[in-house]
XYZ file of C-alpha atoms in Angstrom:
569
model
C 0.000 0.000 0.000
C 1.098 3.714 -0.543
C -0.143 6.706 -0.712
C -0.138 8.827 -3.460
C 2.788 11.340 -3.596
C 2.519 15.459 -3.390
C 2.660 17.456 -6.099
C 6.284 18.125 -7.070
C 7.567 15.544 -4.904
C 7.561 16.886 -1.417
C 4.432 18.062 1.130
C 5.503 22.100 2.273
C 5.397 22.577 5.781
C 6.169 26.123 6.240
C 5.098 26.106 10.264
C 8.189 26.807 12.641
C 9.728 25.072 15.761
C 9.031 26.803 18.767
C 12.149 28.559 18.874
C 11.694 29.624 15.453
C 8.477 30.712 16.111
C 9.814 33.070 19.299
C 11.848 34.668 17.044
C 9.751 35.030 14.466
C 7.217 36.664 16.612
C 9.716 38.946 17.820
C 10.593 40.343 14.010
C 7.112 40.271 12.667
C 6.572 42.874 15.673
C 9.065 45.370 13.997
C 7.903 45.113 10.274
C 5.026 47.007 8.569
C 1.815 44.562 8.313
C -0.899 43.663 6.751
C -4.069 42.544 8.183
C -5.223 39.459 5.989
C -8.629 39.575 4.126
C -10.988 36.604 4.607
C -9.854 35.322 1.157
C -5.998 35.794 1.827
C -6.798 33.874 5.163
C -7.951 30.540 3.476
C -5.200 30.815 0.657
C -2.472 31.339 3.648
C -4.020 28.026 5.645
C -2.978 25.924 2.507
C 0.316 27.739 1.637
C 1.474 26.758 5.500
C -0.012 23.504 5.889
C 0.946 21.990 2.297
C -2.481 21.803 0.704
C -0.863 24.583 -1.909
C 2.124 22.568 -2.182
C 4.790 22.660 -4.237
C 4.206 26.697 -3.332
C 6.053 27.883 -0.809
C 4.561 31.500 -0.047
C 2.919 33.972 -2.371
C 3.488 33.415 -6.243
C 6.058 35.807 -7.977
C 5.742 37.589 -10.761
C 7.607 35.338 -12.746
C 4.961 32.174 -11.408
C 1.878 34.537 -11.956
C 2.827 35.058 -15.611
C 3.653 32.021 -16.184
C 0.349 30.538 -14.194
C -1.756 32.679 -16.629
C 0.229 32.120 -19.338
C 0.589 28.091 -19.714
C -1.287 26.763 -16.391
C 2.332 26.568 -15.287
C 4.736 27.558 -12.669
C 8.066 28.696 -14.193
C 9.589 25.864 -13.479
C 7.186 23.781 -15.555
C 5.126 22.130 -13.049
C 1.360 22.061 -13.223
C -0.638 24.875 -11.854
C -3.831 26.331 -13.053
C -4.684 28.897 -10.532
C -2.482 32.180 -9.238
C -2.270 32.477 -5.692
C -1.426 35.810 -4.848
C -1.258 38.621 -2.094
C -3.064 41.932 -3.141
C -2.486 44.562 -1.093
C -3.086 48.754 -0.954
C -0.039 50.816 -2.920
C 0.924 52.426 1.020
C 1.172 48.845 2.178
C 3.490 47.903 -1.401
C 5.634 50.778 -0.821
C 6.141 49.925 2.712
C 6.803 46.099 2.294
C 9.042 46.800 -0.748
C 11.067 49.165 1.469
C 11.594 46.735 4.677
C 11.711 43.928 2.538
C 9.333 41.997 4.535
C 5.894 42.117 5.406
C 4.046 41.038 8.791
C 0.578 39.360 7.729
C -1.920 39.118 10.405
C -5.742 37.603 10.768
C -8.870 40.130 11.460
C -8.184 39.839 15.029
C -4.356 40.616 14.475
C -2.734 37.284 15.085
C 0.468 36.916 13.194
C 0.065 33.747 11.148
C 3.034 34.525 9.048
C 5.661 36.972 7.294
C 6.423 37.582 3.698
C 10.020 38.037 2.344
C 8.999 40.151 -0.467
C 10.583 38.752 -3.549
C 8.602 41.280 -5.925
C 6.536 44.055 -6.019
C 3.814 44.634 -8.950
C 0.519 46.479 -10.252
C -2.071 43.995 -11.769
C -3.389 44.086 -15.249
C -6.551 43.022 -13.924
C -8.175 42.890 -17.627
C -5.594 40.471 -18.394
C -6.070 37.884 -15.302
C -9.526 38.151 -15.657
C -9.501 37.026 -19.003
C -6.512 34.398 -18.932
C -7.675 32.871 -15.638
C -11.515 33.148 -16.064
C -11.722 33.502 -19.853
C -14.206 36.234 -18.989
C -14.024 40.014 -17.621
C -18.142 39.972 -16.689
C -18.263 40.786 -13.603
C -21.532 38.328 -12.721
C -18.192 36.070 -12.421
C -17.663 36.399 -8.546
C -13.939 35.946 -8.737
C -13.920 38.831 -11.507
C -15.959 41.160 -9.669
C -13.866 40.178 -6.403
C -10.899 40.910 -9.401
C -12.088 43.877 -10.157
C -14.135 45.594 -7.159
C -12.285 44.037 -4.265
C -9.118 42.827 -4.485
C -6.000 45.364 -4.088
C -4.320 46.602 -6.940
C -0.547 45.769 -5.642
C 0.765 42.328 -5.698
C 3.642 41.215 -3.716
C 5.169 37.677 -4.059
C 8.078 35.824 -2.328
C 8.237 33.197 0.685
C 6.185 32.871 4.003
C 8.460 32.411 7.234
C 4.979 30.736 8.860
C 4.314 31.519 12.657
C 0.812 29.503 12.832
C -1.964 28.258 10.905
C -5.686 30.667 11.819
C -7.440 29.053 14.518
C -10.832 27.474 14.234
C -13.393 27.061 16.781
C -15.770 24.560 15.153
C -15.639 21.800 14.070
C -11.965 20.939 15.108
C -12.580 16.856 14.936
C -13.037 17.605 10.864
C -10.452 19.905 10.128
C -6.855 18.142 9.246
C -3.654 19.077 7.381
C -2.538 17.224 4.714
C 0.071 15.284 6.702
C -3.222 15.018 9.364
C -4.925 13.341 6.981
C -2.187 10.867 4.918
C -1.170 9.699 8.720
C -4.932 8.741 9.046
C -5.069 6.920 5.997
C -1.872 5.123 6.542
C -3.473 3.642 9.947
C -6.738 2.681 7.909
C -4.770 0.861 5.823
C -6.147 3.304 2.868
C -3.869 3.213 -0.560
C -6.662 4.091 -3.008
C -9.035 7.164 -2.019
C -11.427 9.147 -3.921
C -12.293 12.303 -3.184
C -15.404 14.058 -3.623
C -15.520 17.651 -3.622
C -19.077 19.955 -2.671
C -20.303 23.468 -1.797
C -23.874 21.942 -0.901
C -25.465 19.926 1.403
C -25.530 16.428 0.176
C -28.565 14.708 -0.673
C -29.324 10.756 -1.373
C -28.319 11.066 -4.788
C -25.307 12.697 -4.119
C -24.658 9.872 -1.427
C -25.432 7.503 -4.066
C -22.924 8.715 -6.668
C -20.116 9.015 -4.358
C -20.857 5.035 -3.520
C -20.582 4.106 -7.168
C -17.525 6.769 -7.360
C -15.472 4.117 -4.809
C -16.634 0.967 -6.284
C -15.454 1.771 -9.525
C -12.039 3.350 -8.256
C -12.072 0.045 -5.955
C -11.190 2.971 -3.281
C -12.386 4.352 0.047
C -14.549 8.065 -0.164
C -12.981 11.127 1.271
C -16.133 13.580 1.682
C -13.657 16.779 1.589
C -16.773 19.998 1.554
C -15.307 23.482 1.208
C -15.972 25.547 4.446
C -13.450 28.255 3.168
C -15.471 31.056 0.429
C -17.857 29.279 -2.074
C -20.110 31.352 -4.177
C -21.635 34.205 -2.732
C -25.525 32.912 -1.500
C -24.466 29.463 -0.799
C -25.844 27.617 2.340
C -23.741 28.430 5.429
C -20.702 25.879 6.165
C -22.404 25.367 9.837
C -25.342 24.121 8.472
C -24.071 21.886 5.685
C -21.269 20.252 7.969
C -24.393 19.130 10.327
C -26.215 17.703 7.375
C -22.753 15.718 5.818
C -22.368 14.411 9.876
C -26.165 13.019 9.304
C -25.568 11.268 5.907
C -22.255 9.791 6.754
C -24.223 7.836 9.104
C -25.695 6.073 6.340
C -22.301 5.098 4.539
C -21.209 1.326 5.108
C -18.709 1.651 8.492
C -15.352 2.469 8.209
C -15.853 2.891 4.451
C -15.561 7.012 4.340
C -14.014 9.535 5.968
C -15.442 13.051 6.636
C -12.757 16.319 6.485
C -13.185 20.323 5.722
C -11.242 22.192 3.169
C -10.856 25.954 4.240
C -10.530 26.997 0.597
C -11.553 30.300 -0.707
C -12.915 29.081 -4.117
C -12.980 31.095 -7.804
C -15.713 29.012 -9.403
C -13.026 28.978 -11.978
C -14.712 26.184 -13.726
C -12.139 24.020 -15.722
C -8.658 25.689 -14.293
C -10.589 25.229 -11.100
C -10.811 21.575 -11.283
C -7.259 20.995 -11.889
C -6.517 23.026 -9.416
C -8.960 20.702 -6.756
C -7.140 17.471 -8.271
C -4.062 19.180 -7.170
C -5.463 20.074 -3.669
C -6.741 16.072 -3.235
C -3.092 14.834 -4.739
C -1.631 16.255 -1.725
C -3.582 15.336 0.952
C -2.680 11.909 -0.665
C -6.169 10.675 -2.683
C -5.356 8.887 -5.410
C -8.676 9.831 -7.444
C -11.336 12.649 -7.712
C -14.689 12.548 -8.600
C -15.575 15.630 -11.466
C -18.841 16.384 -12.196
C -20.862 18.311 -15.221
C -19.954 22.120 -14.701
C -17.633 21.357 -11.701
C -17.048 24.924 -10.148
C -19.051 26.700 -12.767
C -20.478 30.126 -11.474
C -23.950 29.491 -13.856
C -24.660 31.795 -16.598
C -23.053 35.215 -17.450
C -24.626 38.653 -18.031
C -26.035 37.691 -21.561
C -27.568 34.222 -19.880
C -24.840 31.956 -20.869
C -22.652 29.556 -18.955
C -19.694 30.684 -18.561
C -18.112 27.309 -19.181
C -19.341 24.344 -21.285
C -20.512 21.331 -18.857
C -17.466 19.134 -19.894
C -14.893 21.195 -20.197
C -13.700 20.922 -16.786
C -13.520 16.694 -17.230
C -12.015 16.965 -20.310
C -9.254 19.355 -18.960
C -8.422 17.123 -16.212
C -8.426 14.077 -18.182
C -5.760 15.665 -20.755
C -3.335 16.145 -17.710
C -4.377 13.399 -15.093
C -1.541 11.117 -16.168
C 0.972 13.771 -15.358
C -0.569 14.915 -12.901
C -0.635 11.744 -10.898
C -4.099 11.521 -9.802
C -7.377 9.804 -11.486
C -10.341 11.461 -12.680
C -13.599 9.773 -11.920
C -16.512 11.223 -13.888
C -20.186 11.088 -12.860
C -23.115 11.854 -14.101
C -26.260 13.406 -13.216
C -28.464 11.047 -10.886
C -32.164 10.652 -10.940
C -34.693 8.676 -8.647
C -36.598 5.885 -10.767
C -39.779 5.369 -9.518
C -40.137 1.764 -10.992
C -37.023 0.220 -9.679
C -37.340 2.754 -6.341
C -33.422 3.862 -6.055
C -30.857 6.394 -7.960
C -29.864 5.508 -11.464
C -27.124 7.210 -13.853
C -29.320 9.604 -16.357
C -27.994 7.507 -19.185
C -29.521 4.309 -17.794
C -32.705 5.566 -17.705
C -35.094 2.973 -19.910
C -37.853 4.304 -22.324
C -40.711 4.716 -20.570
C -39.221 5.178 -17.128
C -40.652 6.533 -14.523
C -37.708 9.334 -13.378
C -37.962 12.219 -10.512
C -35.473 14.892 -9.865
C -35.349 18.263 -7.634
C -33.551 20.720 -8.652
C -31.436 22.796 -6.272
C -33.570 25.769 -7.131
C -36.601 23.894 -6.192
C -35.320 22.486 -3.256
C -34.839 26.157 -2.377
C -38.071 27.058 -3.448
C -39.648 24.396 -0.949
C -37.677 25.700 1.797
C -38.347 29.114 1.095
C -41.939 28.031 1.631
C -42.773 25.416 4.169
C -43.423 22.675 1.382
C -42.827 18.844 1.535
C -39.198 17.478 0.502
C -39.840 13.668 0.047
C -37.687 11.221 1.683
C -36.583 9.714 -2.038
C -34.661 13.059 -2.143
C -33.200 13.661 1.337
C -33.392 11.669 4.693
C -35.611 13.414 7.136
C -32.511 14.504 9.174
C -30.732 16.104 6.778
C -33.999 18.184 5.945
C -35.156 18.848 9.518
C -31.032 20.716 9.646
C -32.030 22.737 6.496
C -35.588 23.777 7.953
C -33.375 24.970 11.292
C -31.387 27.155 9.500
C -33.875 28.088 6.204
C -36.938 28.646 7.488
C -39.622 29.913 5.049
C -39.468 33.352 3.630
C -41.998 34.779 5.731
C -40.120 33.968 8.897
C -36.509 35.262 7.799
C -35.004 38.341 8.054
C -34.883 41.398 5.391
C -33.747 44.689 4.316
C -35.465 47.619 2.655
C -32.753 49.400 0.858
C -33.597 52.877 0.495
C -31.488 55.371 -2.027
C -31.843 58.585 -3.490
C -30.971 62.513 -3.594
C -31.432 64.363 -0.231
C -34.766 65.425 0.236
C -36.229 63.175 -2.129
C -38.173 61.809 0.818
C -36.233 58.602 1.896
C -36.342 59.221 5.668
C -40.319 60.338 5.465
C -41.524 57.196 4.043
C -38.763 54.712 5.441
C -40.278 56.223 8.799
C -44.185 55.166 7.529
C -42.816 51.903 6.682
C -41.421 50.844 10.241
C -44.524 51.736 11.603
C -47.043 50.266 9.246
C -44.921 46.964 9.782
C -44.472 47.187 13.353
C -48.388 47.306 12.945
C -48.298 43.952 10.813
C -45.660 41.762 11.775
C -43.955 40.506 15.406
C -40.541 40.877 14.094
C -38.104 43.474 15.670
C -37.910 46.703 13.026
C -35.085 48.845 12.895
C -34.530 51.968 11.102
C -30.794 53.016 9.521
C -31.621 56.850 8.588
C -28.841 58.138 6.942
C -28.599 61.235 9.520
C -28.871 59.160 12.580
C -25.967 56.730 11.689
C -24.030 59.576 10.567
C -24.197 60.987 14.434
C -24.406 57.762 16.082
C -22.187 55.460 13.713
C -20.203 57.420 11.790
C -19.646 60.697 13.378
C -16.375 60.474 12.557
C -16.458 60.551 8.795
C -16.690 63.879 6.124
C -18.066 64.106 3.024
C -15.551 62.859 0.706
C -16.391 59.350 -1.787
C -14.607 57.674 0.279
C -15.887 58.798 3.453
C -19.311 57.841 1.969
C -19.051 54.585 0.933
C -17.266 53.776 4.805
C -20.888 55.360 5.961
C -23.218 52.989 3.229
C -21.132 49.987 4.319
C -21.580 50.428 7.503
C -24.938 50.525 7.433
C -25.049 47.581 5.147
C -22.753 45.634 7.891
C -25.394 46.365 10.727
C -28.084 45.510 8.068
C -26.944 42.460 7.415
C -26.535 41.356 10.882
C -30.250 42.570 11.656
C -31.245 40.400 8.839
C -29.021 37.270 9.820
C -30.459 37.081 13.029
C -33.944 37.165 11.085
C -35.376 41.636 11.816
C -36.182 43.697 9.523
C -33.607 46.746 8.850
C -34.741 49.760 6.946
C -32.156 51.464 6.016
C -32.310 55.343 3.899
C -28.917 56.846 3.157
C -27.953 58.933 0.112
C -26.485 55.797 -1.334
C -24.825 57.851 -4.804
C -22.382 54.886 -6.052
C -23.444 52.118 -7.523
C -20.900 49.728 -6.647
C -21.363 50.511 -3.045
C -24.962 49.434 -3.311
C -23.809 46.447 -5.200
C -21.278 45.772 -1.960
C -24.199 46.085 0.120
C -26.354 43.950 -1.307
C -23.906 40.754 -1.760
C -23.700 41.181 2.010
C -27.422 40.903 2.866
C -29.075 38.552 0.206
C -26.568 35.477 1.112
C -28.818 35.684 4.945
C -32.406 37.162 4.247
C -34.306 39.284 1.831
C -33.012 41.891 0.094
C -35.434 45.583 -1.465
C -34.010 47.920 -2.725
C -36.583 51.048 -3.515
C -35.377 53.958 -5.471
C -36.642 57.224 -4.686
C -36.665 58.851 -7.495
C -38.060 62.252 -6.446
C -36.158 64.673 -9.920
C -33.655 67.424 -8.641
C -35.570 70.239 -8.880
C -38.198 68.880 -6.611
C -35.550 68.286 -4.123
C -34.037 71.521 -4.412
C -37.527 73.223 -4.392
C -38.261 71.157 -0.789
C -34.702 72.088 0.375
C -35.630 72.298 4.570
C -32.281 72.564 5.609
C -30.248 74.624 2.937
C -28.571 72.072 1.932
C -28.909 72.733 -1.953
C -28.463 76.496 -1.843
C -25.278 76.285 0.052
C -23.719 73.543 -2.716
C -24.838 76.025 -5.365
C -23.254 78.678 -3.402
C -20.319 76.512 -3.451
C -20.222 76.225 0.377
C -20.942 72.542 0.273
C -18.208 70.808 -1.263
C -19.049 67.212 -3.295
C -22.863 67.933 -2.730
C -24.364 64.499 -4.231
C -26.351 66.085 -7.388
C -24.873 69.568 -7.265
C -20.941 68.905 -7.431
C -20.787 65.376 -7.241
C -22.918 62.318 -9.177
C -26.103 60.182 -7.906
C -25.383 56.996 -10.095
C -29.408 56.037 -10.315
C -30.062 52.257 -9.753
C -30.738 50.340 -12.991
C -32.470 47.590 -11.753
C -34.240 48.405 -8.286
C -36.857 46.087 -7.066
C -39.155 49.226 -6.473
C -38.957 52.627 -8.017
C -41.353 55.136 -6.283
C -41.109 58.921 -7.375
C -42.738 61.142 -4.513
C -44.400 63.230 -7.163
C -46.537 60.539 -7.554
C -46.968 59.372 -4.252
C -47.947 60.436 -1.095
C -45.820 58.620 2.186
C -49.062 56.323 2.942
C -49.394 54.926 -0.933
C -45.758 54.637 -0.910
C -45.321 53.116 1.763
C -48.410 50.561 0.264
C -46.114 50.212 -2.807
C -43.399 48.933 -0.337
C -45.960 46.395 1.865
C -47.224 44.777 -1.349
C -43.990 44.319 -2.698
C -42.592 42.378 0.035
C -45.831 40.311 -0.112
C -45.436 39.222 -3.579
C -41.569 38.579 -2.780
C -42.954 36.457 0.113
C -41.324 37.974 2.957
C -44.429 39.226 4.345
C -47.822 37.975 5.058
């Protein structure tokens, strides 16, 4: 028996000895640093523990061209995806100039430092498009690309300190070496490994069965609890659900551990990438899928990928690569024979069922049945815990438009006509009272703004997650602000966003505070509408111009919209 070998050769450990680690701590205390964002932190976890191995830090500039170049490293060795550090131009500067680079997590523990090798500014165009083969940003990892990500790049090698600490679900999370030791003691030379986002469902259960018989192989369930795509179900949740079906796997057949990878849905690269991953915690095949990491369809309706192009990538380089593919294919419940079949050994005639993930969604949303052909009972009753129809979640009503279009006037009729309907806690986000309370720090300046809109977005979201109703009515000018916002609340509860689209000159006309004279007057610097833009929403769920309507049929507008997007009644 033996376990298949890393990538390159050798498994990276980049964590220190305790008296490295002293010392370590010790210089990472005099160097500039960097506090890590959520995606750096799940790319750092695999550079120090091996799961990124043959890399030992932060790709180069030489690896990154190369990466988008050939799917290589310089060297020549396989490697689909750049992993790289994006940082502010202050923070370049600074880590170019002490030649190292401190990198804390969000509660500024120092998991590692850089020795900056190189120093760049991404063509972001040009990753997008050699990486993603796309630059719409409805691809999340090209609008992280584009809206999120920092436009510096610094490469070189990690002097590790520690790996981020997790509180949950400790008895699933391993390191590669964790994991290759476990198999060794199970006796365990041939393992397949079966990569999700989702909760798992009987026919996933099912496939991954048939998956090991044919590799002759035991199953490594390995779900990604790192970033997936922006509105999948919580990791909490689904980890309780996979801990209910592996129940129902023959004993001592499968193995259960997490992958704290921050995903790029980069379809086909992606995939190669993931057979990497699974080479190196020492699984000798992988199942792929139809579509595996596809993001869905792009801004014109299209997939972004074809549904095979991610097998037949991986089957072009599994041989050098080292590890074996194991397709699948789509499996559906016949009725007549009463268990999961393969799509293409359905019989004419057949009897087949199937639920969709959007109607399995849809169900939840709304209370309905989920038959026990599709899920077991347990597995559902976890779902209905943390889904609960759409009438008992959270939401947020999204107010935006020009000062004194009448925002705060009918967001204030609003939380009291729903106080007066519904027993959930209502809170209003004014745009005036979280400037004194929240953000009486800030000016007036874009960027000042956007800190105020995300803020209230943050607060927003957490009122929703915990399943209240926030109203929220600031200015709201940029576009891509309200975009930020929005990708924070819908992944946890409902999301309305109502456009007040009261014209200027009404505004100005209404002008109770000065406000409009004063920007003319040129008193008012960056006066949204005067000396500064109001980007107008394209798409808002609601659009309600106060010309038309009085607070009390606005605020109508507002109740029967959230009926027919179920949230109420």
């Amino acid at each position: 028996m033996s376990i298949n070998q890393p990538h390159g050769g050798e498994l990276v450990d980049l964590l220190p000895t305790e008296e490295q680690k002293s010392e370590r701590q010790k210089i990472a205390n005099e160097l500039p640093d960097w506090d890590l964002t959520p995606r750096q932190t799940c790319d750092i976890e695999l550079l120090l523990n091996g799961a990124f191995s043959p890399l030992r830090g932060f790709m180069n500039k030489a690896d990154y061209q190369s990466v988008l170049k050939d799917m290589r490293l310089a060297n020549g060795l396989l490697w689909p995806m750049p992993v790289t550090l994006d940082v502010d131009e202050a923070t370049a500067e600074a880590a170019q100039k002490a030649g190292q680079l401190t990198l804390r997590d969000e509660e500024g523990v120092v998991l590692a430092i850089l020795k900056v090798e190189d120093v760049w500014q991404a063509d972001k165009q040009a990753e997008a498009q050699a990486v993603f083969g796309t630059t719409d940003t409805k691809h999340p990892a090209v609008n992280y690309l584009f809206n999120q990500a920092g436009d510096f790049y610094l490469g070189g090698e990690l002097l590790g300190l520690q790996l981020p600490t997790h509180y949950d679900y400790q008895q699933h999370r391993h390191t590669p070496a964790e994991i290759r030791n476990k198999f060794n003691k199970l006796g365990w030379g041939r393992v397949v490994a079966f990569q999700t986002r989702n909760p798992m469902h009987r026919a996933h259960q099912e496939l991954t069965f048939r998956a090991a018989q044919r590799a002759e192989a035991n199953l490594l369930i390995q779900p990604v609890v790192g970033m997936t795509k922006p509105g999948d179900i919580d990791h909490f949740t689904r980890v309780r659900c996979y801990e209910h079906l592996l129940e129902r796997f023959p004993e001592r057949t499968t193995a259960l551990s997490l992958l704290p990878l921050a995903m790029r849905m980069g379809g086909p690269r992606e995939a190669l990438w993931h057979a990497i991953i699974r080479k190196n915690y020492g699984c000798s095949h992988f199942i792929v899928g139809r579509d595996h990491a596809g993001p869905g369809e792009d801004s014109n309706g299209k997939p972004f990928y074809g549904p095979y192009e991610a097998q037949e990538l991986l089957q072009k380089h599994q041989k050098e690569l080292g590890i074996e593919m194991v397709e699948f294919e789509m499996m559906v419940y016949s009725q007549d024979k009463a268990q999961y079949i393969p799509v293409s050994e359905v019989e004419d005639n057949e009897k087949t069922l199937m639920i969709s993930g959007t109607e399995l969604r849809r169900r939840l949303r709304e209370g309905l049945d989920i038959p026990e052909w599709f899920s077991y009972p347990e597995v559902v009753n976890e779902l209905r815990k943390s889904y609960p129809p759409r009438n008992r979640q959270g939401f947020t009503v999204f107010f935006t438009g020009l000062s004194g279009s009448g925002k705060s006037t009918i967001a204030n009729a609003l939380r009291v006509k729903l106080m007066e309907m519904i027993n959930r806690p209502v809170t209003l986000l004014d745009g005036d009272i979280v400037r004194k309370n929240l953000s009486s720090e800030l000016g007036f300046s874009k960027e000042h703004r956007n800190i105020n809109v995300l803020r209230i977005g943050f607060v927003a979201s957490e009122i929703t997650k915990n399943g209240g109703v926030a109203i929220c009515a600031p200015i709201a000018p940029y576009t891509q602000t309200r975009a930020e916002v929005r990708e924070m609340i819908e992944p946890v509860g409902g999301f309305l966003e109502v456009h007040v689209s009261t014209p200027l000159e009404e505004c100005e006309r209404r002008d109770r505070k000065g406000l409009y004279a004063k920007a003319r007057q040129g008193l008012i610097k960056e006066f949204t509408g005067i000396s500064d833009p109001y980007e107008a929403p394209q798409n808002p769920e609601l659009e309600i111009d106060t010309l038309d309507y009085s607070p009390d049929q606005a605020t109508q507008q507002i109740v029967l919209k959230l009926e027919a997007m179920g949230l109420i009644g």
